[in-house]
């Protein structure tokens, strides 16, 4: 196992290039199964979740070839519908295989996803949509089995009690692209990753109208072709680097992004005094107001609201801004695993239900901290960048699932951050409180 050691206090300056979006790439690997022809995906981030997805597709019988660090060739000429428990249980996004397998093979067998530290993540909306399209859905010994031999077009409201579902929408779109007739998805997710999936499917010959909106109409076709598709930039990674520049009061240019994907996040940053300047069409320069930053309020919502995947990082940023900031989680109400670790660094945060109330401005102190999920890990690193002394982050495999070369990119911005073997831990830190 590896750990990260961060020596806080360094102001970040310079340019950082954003990688392709994990949450766009994963459903697109699954979408490649919709055709027996070859698909090439470019600008794919080099992440453990992506490599897992490649292994799962290979297990399903697809020919998988890596064409370099950020490109993959997927040729699913002969595939079967049984996804392997050992791999699927490691990555929730594998639930996106349901739709394409049911559409192409009329059958799917996917182990039910396991628990998740960010909170309750049911798949009832995924299964209800398939059911309403005429599929027969059953759960046998923890495996979701879908018989799609009698699929039919349907008009479905796919939203749930927490609003729209991203991968649920992806599954419903992919299940309907080969179903003759018109399927309507109302209450669909409109995250940029869903729009990018529709763009890829249209390149394959799918007929989708309303892409990027909450109302999608899919005209089923007989067959889809392979395609070459370039994955959109990762807006969550981009925003994480913007907050890294802001938390260190530095000056950072975040390159290779689509500023329009940052909506509500950019609004909150600007209200707090973080100056975001668009330089050209794919770069944002971040500076902070010399007179200091103001506390902010955040409510996480489905797109175009403030992304839940940025809540933990924003919480860390709020710890460094004098005054009271309030962060409310409306998507995953218990997504606060980062808070006990921030408290270990001297932060003052109290939790009232799904609200984190941050009394910012106190100096943070470096400490051994435990990563628990992808975005909580990023939050701890942001805090470590400004804490006094050394911060040691354990279980950084969580980070490697979703951030390509994070420590290297931060080092290039001047951060004093090193990836070390666990044996490098000072003896006193060898057994962090579990
Ligand atoms: C996607 O997960 C992302 N993952 C998550 O990113 C992200 O946090 C989430 O969307 C919300 O934006 C990928 O795209 C691979 P949802 P997903 O279905 O699709 C409830 C990261 O850090 N719900 O949009 O699983 C659910 O409990 C990860 O990159 C149901 O009730 O999320 C949640 O409260 C973490 N029933 C809300 O909807 C369902 O059937 C949104 O979930 C499905 C979801």
Short mmCIF file of N, CA and C in Angstrom, two decimals, residues 210-355:
data_model
loop_
_atom_site.label_atom_id
_atom_site.label_comp_id
_atom_site.label_asym_id
_atom_site.label_seq_id
_atom_site.Cartn_x
_atom_site.Cartn_y
_atom_site.Cartn_z
N UNK A 210 -33.22 15.51 -27.64
CA UNK A 210 -33.30 16.10 -26.31
C UNK A 210 -32.04 15.85 -25.49
N UNK A 211 -30.98 15.34 -26.15
CA UNK A 211 -29.75 15.05 -25.39
C UNK A 211 -29.30 16.29 -24.61
N UNK A 212 -28.97 16.11 -23.33
CA UNK A 212 -28.56 17.23 -22.47
C UNK A 212 -29.73 17.87 -21.75
N UNK A 213 -30.95 17.39 -22.03
CA UNK A 213 -32.12 17.95 -21.32
C UNK A 213 -32.72 16.87 -20.41
N UNK A 214 -33.74 17.23 -19.67
CA UNK A 214 -34.41 16.26 -18.78
C UNK A 214 -35.43 15.42 -19.50
N UNK A 215 -35.63 15.68 -20.81
CA UNK A 215 -36.62 14.90 -21.57
C UNK A 215 -35.96 14.32 -22.82
N UNK A 216 -35.78 13.02 -22.83
CA UNK A 216 -35.09 12.36 -23.95
C UNK A 216 -36.09 11.51 -24.73
N UNK A 217 -35.93 11.52 -26.07
CA UNK A 217 -36.74 10.62 -26.91
C UNK A 217 -35.77 9.77 -27.72
N UNK A 218 -35.92 8.45 -27.61
CA UNK A 218 -35.00 7.55 -28.31
C UNK A 218 -35.79 6.72 -29.31
N UNK A 219 -35.41 6.80 -30.58
CA UNK A 219 -36.04 6.04 -31.65
C UNK A 219 -35.19 4.78 -31.86
N UNK A 220 -35.70 3.61 -31.50
CA UNK A 220 -34.87 2.41 -31.60
C UNK A 220 -34.46 2.11 -33.04
N UNK A 221 -33.27 1.58 -33.22
CA UNK A 221 -32.78 1.17 -34.55
C UNK A 221 -32.45 -0.32 -34.53
N UNK A 222 -32.27 -0.89 -35.71
CA UNK A 222 -31.97 -2.32 -35.86
C UNK A 222 -30.60 -2.66 -35.26
N UNK A 223 -29.62 -1.83 -35.64
CA UNK A 223 -28.23 -2.21 -35.37
C UNK A 223 -27.40 -0.95 -35.15
N UNK A 224 -26.33 -1.05 -34.40
CA UNK A 224 -25.44 0.09 -34.23
C UNK A 224 -24.06 -0.27 -34.75
N UNK A 225 -23.33 0.75 -35.19
CA UNK A 225 -21.97 0.54 -35.69
C UNK A 225 -20.97 0.90 -34.57
N UNK A 226 -19.75 0.51 -34.79
CA UNK A 226 -18.67 0.96 -33.90
C UNK A 226 -18.39 2.44 -34.15
N UNK A 227 -17.54 3.06 -33.36
CA UNK A 227 -17.23 4.49 -33.60
C UNK A 227 -15.90 4.82 -32.94
N UNK A 228 -15.40 6.00 -33.20
CA UNK A 228 -14.27 6.55 -32.46
C UNK A 228 -14.78 7.78 -31.72
N UNK A 229 -14.55 7.81 -30.42
CA UNK A 229 -15.10 8.92 -29.61
C UNK A 229 -14.06 9.41 -28.62
N UNK A 230 -14.01 10.73 -28.49
CA UNK A 230 -13.07 11.36 -27.53
C UNK A 230 -13.85 11.77 -26.28
N UNK A 231 -13.46 11.24 -25.15
CA UNK A 231 -14.16 11.48 -23.88
C UNK A 231 -13.99 12.96 -23.46
N UNK A 232 -15.06 13.54 -22.93
CA UNK A 232 -15.00 14.96 -22.51
C UNK A 232 -14.06 15.09 -21.29
N UNK A 233 -13.59 16.31 -21.04
CA UNK A 233 -12.73 16.54 -19.88
C UNK A 233 -13.49 16.32 -18.58
N UNK A 234 -12.72 16.05 -17.53
CA UNK A 234 -13.32 15.75 -16.23
C UNK A 234 -13.58 17.05 -15.46
N UNK A 235 -14.85 17.42 -15.36
CA UNK A 235 -15.21 18.70 -14.70
C UNK A 235 -14.97 18.64 -13.19
N UNK A 236 -15.05 17.44 -12.62
CA UNK A 236 -14.83 17.32 -11.17
C UNK A 236 -13.34 17.45 -10.87
N UNK A 237 -12.53 16.85 -11.72
CA UNK A 237 -11.08 17.02 -11.55
C UNK A 237 -10.70 18.49 -11.71
N UNK A 238 -11.27 19.12 -12.75
CA UNK A 238 -10.97 20.54 -13.02
C UNK A 238 -11.31 21.40 -11.81
N UNK A 239 -12.49 21.18 -11.25
CA UNK A 239 -12.93 21.99 -10.10
C UNK A 239 -12.06 21.69 -8.88
N UNK A 240 -11.56 20.47 -8.79
CA UNK A 240 -10.69 20.13 -7.65
C UNK A 240 -9.40 20.94 -7.72
N UNK A 241 -8.86 21.10 -8.95
CA UNK A 241 -7.64 21.91 -9.10
C UNK A 241 -7.91 23.39 -8.91
N UNK A 242 -9.08 23.83 -9.31
CA UNK A 242 -9.45 25.24 -9.05
C UNK A 242 -9.46 25.48 -7.55
N UNK A 243 -10.01 24.53 -6.79
CA UNK A 243 -10.04 24.70 -5.32
C UNK A 243 -8.65 24.53 -4.72
N UNK A 244 -7.78 23.75 -5.36
CA UNK A 244 -6.40 23.64 -4.86
C UNK A 244 -5.70 24.98 -5.00
N UNK A 245 -5.94 25.65 -6.13
CA UNK A 245 -5.35 26.99 -6.31
C UNK A 245 -5.94 27.96 -5.30
N UNK A 246 -7.24 27.88 -5.07
CA UNK A 246 -7.91 28.82 -4.16
C UNK A 246 -7.49 28.58 -2.72
N UNK A 247 -7.42 27.32 -2.30
CA UNK A 247 -7.15 27.04 -0.88
C UNK A 247 -5.73 27.47 -0.50
N UNK A 248 -4.81 27.49 -1.51
CA UNK A 248 -3.43 27.91 -1.21
C UNK A 248 -3.23 29.38 -1.55
N UNK A 249 -4.35 30.04 -1.95
CA UNK A 249 -4.30 31.45 -2.33
C UNK A 249 -3.26 31.65 -3.45
N UNK A 250 -3.22 30.68 -4.36
CA UNK A 250 -2.22 30.74 -5.44
C UNK A 250 -2.80 31.29 -6.72
N UNK A 251 -2.06 31.04 -7.80
CA UNK A 251 -2.53 31.46 -9.14
C UNK A 251 -2.32 30.29 -10.07
N UNK A 252 -3.43 29.65 -10.47
CA UNK A 252 -3.33 28.41 -11.24
C UNK A 252 -4.17 28.52 -12.51
N UNK A 253 -3.62 28.01 -13.61
CA UNK A 253 -4.40 27.94 -14.86
C UNK A 253 -4.78 26.47 -15.06
N UNK A 254 -6.09 26.21 -15.12
CA UNK A 254 -6.57 24.84 -15.31
C UNK A 254 -6.95 24.70 -16.79
N UNK A 255 -6.21 23.83 -17.49
CA UNK A 255 -6.36 23.76 -18.95
C UNK A 255 -7.11 22.51 -19.41
N UNK A 256 -7.67 22.62 -20.63
CA UNK A 256 -8.31 21.47 -21.26
C UNK A 256 -9.68 21.19 -20.68
N UNK A 257 -10.37 22.25 -20.25
CA UNK A 257 -11.71 22.02 -19.67
C UNK A 257 -12.78 22.68 -20.53
N UNK A 258 -14.05 22.36 -20.22
CA UNK A 258 -15.17 23.05 -20.83
C UNK A 258 -15.80 23.92 -19.74
N UNK A 259 -15.48 25.24 -19.73
CA UNK A 259 -15.99 26.11 -18.65
C UNK A 259 -17.50 26.00 -18.44
N UNK A 260 -18.23 25.70 -19.52
CA UNK A 260 -19.70 25.64 -19.39
C UNK A 260 -20.13 24.49 -18.48
N UNK A 261 -19.21 23.54 -18.22
CA UNK A 261 -19.58 22.40 -17.35
C UNK A 261 -19.52 22.78 -15.88
N UNK A 262 -19.03 23.98 -15.57
CA UNK A 262 -18.76 24.30 -14.15
C UNK A 262 -19.88 25.09 -13.48
N UNK A 263 -20.88 25.46 -14.21
CA UNK A 263 -22.09 26.16 -13.75
C UNK A 263 -22.13 26.62 -12.31
N UNK A 264 -22.89 25.89 -11.51
CA UNK A 264 -23.19 26.31 -10.15
C UNK A 264 -21.92 26.41 -9.31
N UNK A 265 -20.96 25.52 -9.60
CA UNK A 265 -19.68 25.54 -8.85
C UNK A 265 -19.00 26.89 -9.05
N UNK A 266 -18.90 27.34 -10.30
CA UNK A 266 -18.22 28.60 -10.59
C UNK A 266 -18.93 29.76 -9.89
N UNK A 267 -20.26 29.68 -9.83
CA UNK A 267 -21.04 30.76 -9.18
C UNK A 267 -20.69 30.86 -7.70
N UNK A 268 -20.62 29.71 -7.04
CA UNK A 268 -20.30 29.71 -5.61
C UNK A 268 -18.89 30.23 -5.38
N UNK A 269 -17.96 29.80 -6.23
CA UNK A 269 -16.57 30.26 -6.07
C UNK A 269 -16.50 31.78 -6.21
N UNK A 270 -17.17 32.30 -7.23
CA UNK A 270 -17.09 33.76 -7.47
C UNK A 270 -17.71 34.52 -6.31
N UNK A 271 -18.82 34.00 -5.79
CA UNK A 271 -19.47 34.68 -4.65
C UNK A 271 -18.55 34.71 -3.43
N UNK A 272 -17.62 33.75 -3.38
CA UNK A 272 -16.73 33.70 -2.21
C UNK A 272 -15.49 34.59 -2.39
N UNK A 273 -15.35 35.12 -3.63
CA UNK A 273 -14.18 36.00 -3.86
C UNK A 273 -13.07 35.30 -4.61
N UNK A 274 -13.39 34.13 -5.14
CA UNK A 274 -12.38 33.41 -5.95
C UNK A 274 -12.59 33.85 -7.40
N UNK A 275 -11.54 34.44 -7.97
CA UNK A 275 -11.68 35.03 -9.30
C UNK A 275 -11.37 33.97 -10.37
N UNK A 276 -12.40 33.68 -11.17
CA UNK A 276 -12.22 32.70 -12.26
C UNK A 276 -12.26 33.45 -13.57
N UNK A 277 -11.15 33.42 -14.28
CA UNK A 277 -11.04 34.16 -15.53
C UNK A 277 -10.91 33.16 -16.68
N UNK A 278 -11.83 33.18 -17.66
CA UNK A 278 -11.71 32.29 -18.81
C UNK A 278 -10.63 32.82 -19.74
N UNK A 279 -9.62 31.98 -20.03
CA UNK A 279 -8.56 32.36 -20.97
C UNK A 279 -8.70 31.46 -22.19
N UNK A 280 -9.26 32.00 -23.29
CA UNK A 280 -9.51 31.12 -24.44
C UNK A 280 -10.68 30.20 -24.11
N UNK A 281 -10.89 29.17 -24.97
CA UNK A 281 -12.13 28.41 -24.77
C UNK A 281 -11.97 27.21 -23.84
N UNK A 282 -10.70 26.91 -23.45
CA UNK A 282 -10.61 25.70 -22.63
C UNK A 282 -9.71 25.88 -21.40
N UNK A 283 -9.54 27.12 -20.97
CA UNK A 283 -8.66 27.35 -19.81
C UNK A 283 -9.31 28.34 -18.84
N UNK A 284 -9.17 28.03 -17.56
CA UNK A 284 -9.66 28.96 -16.53
C UNK A 284 -8.49 29.29 -15.61
N UNK A 285 -8.30 30.59 -15.38
CA UNK A 285 -7.27 31.02 -14.43
C UNK A 285 -7.94 31.31 -13.10
N UNK A 286 -7.39 30.77 -12.03
CA UNK A 286 -8.00 31.01 -10.72
C UNK A 286 -7.05 31.84 -9.86
N UNK A 287 -7.58 32.92 -9.30
CA UNK A 287 -6.85 33.76 -8.35
C UNK A 287 -7.81 34.02 -7.19
N UNK A 288 -7.25 34.55 -6.09
CA UNK A 288 -8.16 34.85 -4.98
C UNK A 288 -8.11 36.35 -4.69
N UNK A 289 -9.20 36.87 -4.24
CA UNK A 289 -9.34 38.29 -3.94
C UNK A 289 -8.35 38.66 -2.83
N UNK A 290 -7.46 39.61 -3.11
CA UNK A 290 -6.45 39.97 -2.08
C UNK A 290 -7.08 40.36 -0.74
N UNK A 291 -8.33 40.89 -0.82
CA UNK A 291 -8.93 41.32 0.47
C UNK A 291 -9.47 40.11 1.25
N UNK A 292 -9.26 38.92 0.67
CA UNK A 292 -9.68 37.72 1.43
C UNK A 292 -10.98 37.15 0.89
N UNK A 293 -11.25 35.93 1.26
CA UNK A 293 -12.43 35.21 0.76
C UNK A 293 -13.57 35.30 1.78
N UNK A 294 -14.78 35.14 1.22
CA UNK A 294 -15.97 35.19 2.10
C UNK A 294 -16.55 33.77 2.23
N UNK A 295 -17.12 33.47 3.40
CA UNK A 295 -17.73 32.14 3.55
C UNK A 295 -18.86 31.97 2.54
N UNK A 296 -19.20 30.71 2.25
CA UNK A 296 -20.22 30.46 1.21
C UNK A 296 -21.23 29.41 1.66
N UNK A 297 -22.32 29.34 0.90
CA UNK A 297 -23.33 28.30 1.15
C UNK A 297 -23.45 27.43 -0.10
N UNK A 298 -23.56 26.14 0.13
CA UNK A 298 -23.66 25.19 -0.99
C UNK A 298 -24.80 24.23 -0.69
N UNK A 299 -25.61 23.95 -1.71
CA UNK A 299 -26.58 22.85 -1.61
C UNK A 299 -26.30 21.95 -2.81
N UNK A 300 -25.98 20.70 -2.58
CA UNK A 300 -25.67 19.82 -3.73
C UNK A 300 -26.98 19.35 -4.36
N UNK A 301 -26.99 19.35 -5.69
CA UNK A 301 -28.18 18.96 -6.45
C UNK A 301 -27.74 18.28 -7.74
N UNK A 302 -28.63 17.55 -8.40
CA UNK A 302 -28.29 17.06 -9.73
C UNK A 302 -27.96 18.23 -10.65
N UNK A 303 -27.19 17.94 -11.71
CA UNK A 303 -26.82 18.99 -12.68
C UNK A 303 -28.09 19.67 -13.22
N UNK A 304 -28.07 20.98 -13.35
CA UNK A 304 -26.93 21.92 -13.28
C UNK A 304 -26.67 22.48 -11.89
N UNK A 305 -27.13 21.80 -10.84
CA UNK A 305 -26.85 22.28 -9.48
C UNK A 305 -25.41 22.02 -9.08
N UNK A 306 -25.06 22.36 -7.84
CA UNK A 306 -23.69 22.17 -7.36
C UNK A 306 -23.43 20.67 -7.22
N UNK A 307 -22.38 20.13 -7.84
CA UNK A 307 -22.18 18.67 -7.85
C UNK A 307 -21.86 18.10 -6.47
N UNK A 308 -22.49 17.02 -6.11
CA UNK A 308 -22.17 16.35 -4.84
C UNK A 308 -20.71 15.91 -4.83
N UNK A 309 -20.15 15.64 -6.01
CA UNK A 309 -18.74 15.18 -6.08
C UNK A 309 -17.76 16.29 -5.75
N UNK A 310 -18.25 17.51 -5.51
CA UNK A 310 -17.35 18.61 -5.12
C UNK A 310 -17.60 19.07 -3.68
N UNK A 311 -18.53 18.44 -3.01
CA UNK A 311 -18.92 18.90 -1.66
C UNK A 311 -17.78 18.75 -0.66
N UNK A 312 -17.11 17.60 -0.69
CA UNK A 312 -16.03 17.36 0.29
C UNK A 312 -14.88 18.35 0.09
N UNK A 313 -14.51 18.56 -1.16
CA UNK A 313 -13.40 19.49 -1.46
C UNK A 313 -13.78 20.92 -1.04
N UNK A 314 -15.06 21.30 -1.29
CA UNK A 314 -15.51 22.64 -0.90
C UNK A 314 -15.51 22.79 0.61
N UNK A 315 -15.79 21.68 1.29
CA UNK A 315 -15.77 21.70 2.76
C UNK A 315 -14.37 22.03 3.26
N UNK A 316 -13.37 21.41 2.64
CA UNK A 316 -11.98 21.68 3.03
C UNK A 316 -11.64 23.14 2.75
N UNK A 317 -12.07 23.64 1.61
CA UNK A 317 -11.80 25.05 1.27
C UNK A 317 -12.46 25.96 2.30
N UNK A 318 -13.68 25.65 2.70
CA UNK A 318 -14.42 26.49 3.67
C UNK A 318 -13.68 26.56 5.01
N UNK A 319 -12.96 25.48 5.34
CA UNK A 319 -12.23 25.47 6.63
C UNK A 319 -11.17 26.57 6.68
N UNK A 320 -10.77 27.07 5.51
CA UNK A 320 -9.68 28.08 5.50
C UNK A 320 -10.23 29.49 5.32
N UNK A 321 -11.55 29.63 5.31
CA UNK A 321 -12.15 30.96 5.08
C UNK A 321 -12.86 31.41 6.37
N UNK A 322 -12.40 32.54 6.95
CA UNK A 322 -13.01 32.98 8.22
C UNK A 322 -14.52 33.19 8.05
N UNK A 323 -15.27 32.72 9.06
CA UNK A 323 -16.74 32.88 9.02
C UNK A 323 -17.41 31.52 8.91
N UNK A 324 -18.74 31.58 8.84
CA UNK A 324 -19.53 30.34 8.83
C UNK A 324 -19.94 29.99 7.39
N UNK A 325 -19.52 28.81 6.92
CA UNK A 325 -20.00 28.31 5.62
C UNK A 325 -20.90 27.12 5.91
N UNK A 326 -21.92 26.95 5.05
CA UNK A 326 -22.84 25.83 5.24
C UNK A 326 -22.92 25.01 3.96
N UNK A 327 -22.70 23.70 4.09
CA UNK A 327 -22.75 22.82 2.93
C UNK A 327 -23.84 21.76 3.18
N UNK A 328 -24.85 21.76 2.33
CA UNK A 328 -25.98 20.85 2.50
C UNK A 328 -25.97 19.80 1.41
N UNK A 329 -26.05 18.52 1.82
CA UNK A 329 -26.02 17.40 0.86
C UNK A 329 -27.44 16.94 0.56
N UNK A 330 -27.90 17.21 -0.65
CA UNK A 330 -29.24 16.78 -1.04
C UNK A 330 -29.18 15.50 -1.89
N UNK A 331 -28.01 15.09 -2.33
CA UNK A 331 -27.90 13.90 -3.19
C UNK A 331 -27.55 12.68 -2.35
N UNK A 332 -26.48 12.78 -1.56
CA UNK A 332 -26.11 11.70 -0.63
C UNK A 332 -26.04 12.32 0.77
N UNK A 333 -27.15 12.29 1.51
CA UNK A 333 -27.22 13.03 2.79
C UNK A 333 -26.17 12.63 3.83
N UNK A 334 -25.53 11.44 3.65
CA UNK A 334 -24.52 11.10 4.67
C UNK A 334 -23.10 11.14 4.10
N UNK A 335 -22.91 11.88 3.03
CA UNK A 335 -21.59 11.94 2.38
C UNK A 335 -20.68 12.91 3.10
N UNK A 336 -20.30 12.54 4.33
CA UNK A 336 -19.48 13.43 5.16
C UNK A 336 -18.32 12.70 5.81
N UNK A 337 -17.82 11.65 5.16
CA UNK A 337 -16.72 10.86 5.76
C UNK A 337 -15.45 11.70 5.90
N UNK A 338 -15.35 12.77 5.17
CA UNK A 338 -14.14 13.61 5.24
C UNK A 338 -14.11 14.44 6.52
N UNK A 339 -15.27 14.64 7.14
CA UNK A 339 -15.31 15.58 8.27
C UNK A 339 -14.54 15.08 9.49
N UNK A 340 -14.72 13.83 9.94
CA UNK A 340 -13.91 13.39 11.09
C UNK A 340 -12.40 13.55 10.84
N UNK A 341 -11.99 13.36 9.61
CA UNK A 341 -10.55 13.49 9.29
C UNK A 341 -10.13 14.96 9.29
N UNK A 342 -11.02 15.83 8.81
CA UNK A 342 -10.69 17.28 8.85
C UNK A 342 -10.62 17.75 10.31
N UNK A 343 -11.47 17.18 11.15
CA UNK A 343 -11.43 17.54 12.58
C UNK A 343 -10.07 17.17 13.18
N UNK A 344 -9.51 16.04 12.71
CA UNK A 344 -8.19 15.63 13.21
C UNK A 344 -7.13 16.65 12.85
N UNK A 345 -7.43 17.46 11.84
CA UNK A 345 -6.45 18.49 11.40
C UNK A 345 -6.75 19.84 12.04
N UNK A 346 -7.72 19.83 12.99
CA UNK A 346 -8.00 21.07 13.72
C UNK A 346 -9.13 21.88 13.12
N UNK A 347 -9.83 21.32 12.13
CA UNK A 347 -10.95 22.08 11.54
C UNK A 347 -12.09 22.16 12.56
N UNK A 348 -12.94 23.18 12.38
CA UNK A 348 -14.13 23.31 13.25
C UNK A 348 -15.36 23.13 12.37
N UNK A 349 -15.90 21.90 12.39
CA UNK A 349 -17.06 21.60 11.54
C UNK A 349 -18.07 20.85 12.41
N UNK A 350 -19.34 21.29 12.32
CA UNK A 350 -20.35 20.48 13.01
C UNK A 350 -21.37 19.98 11.99
N UNK A 351 -21.90 18.80 12.28
CA UNK A 351 -22.86 18.17 11.36
C UNK A 351 -24.25 18.24 11.95
N UNK A 352 -25.16 18.85 11.23
CA UNK A 352 -26.57 18.88 11.66
C UNK A 352 -27.36 18.20 10.55
N UNK A 353 -27.61 16.88 10.69
CA UNK A 353 -28.32 16.15 9.63
C UNK A 353 -27.48 16.15 8.36
N UNK A 354 -28.05 16.68 7.29
CA UNK A 354 -27.31 16.67 6.00
C UNK A 354 -26.61 18.01 5.78
N UNK A 355 -26.40 18.74 6.90
CA UNK A 355 -25.74 20.05 6.79
C UNK A 355 -24.41 20.04 7.52
#
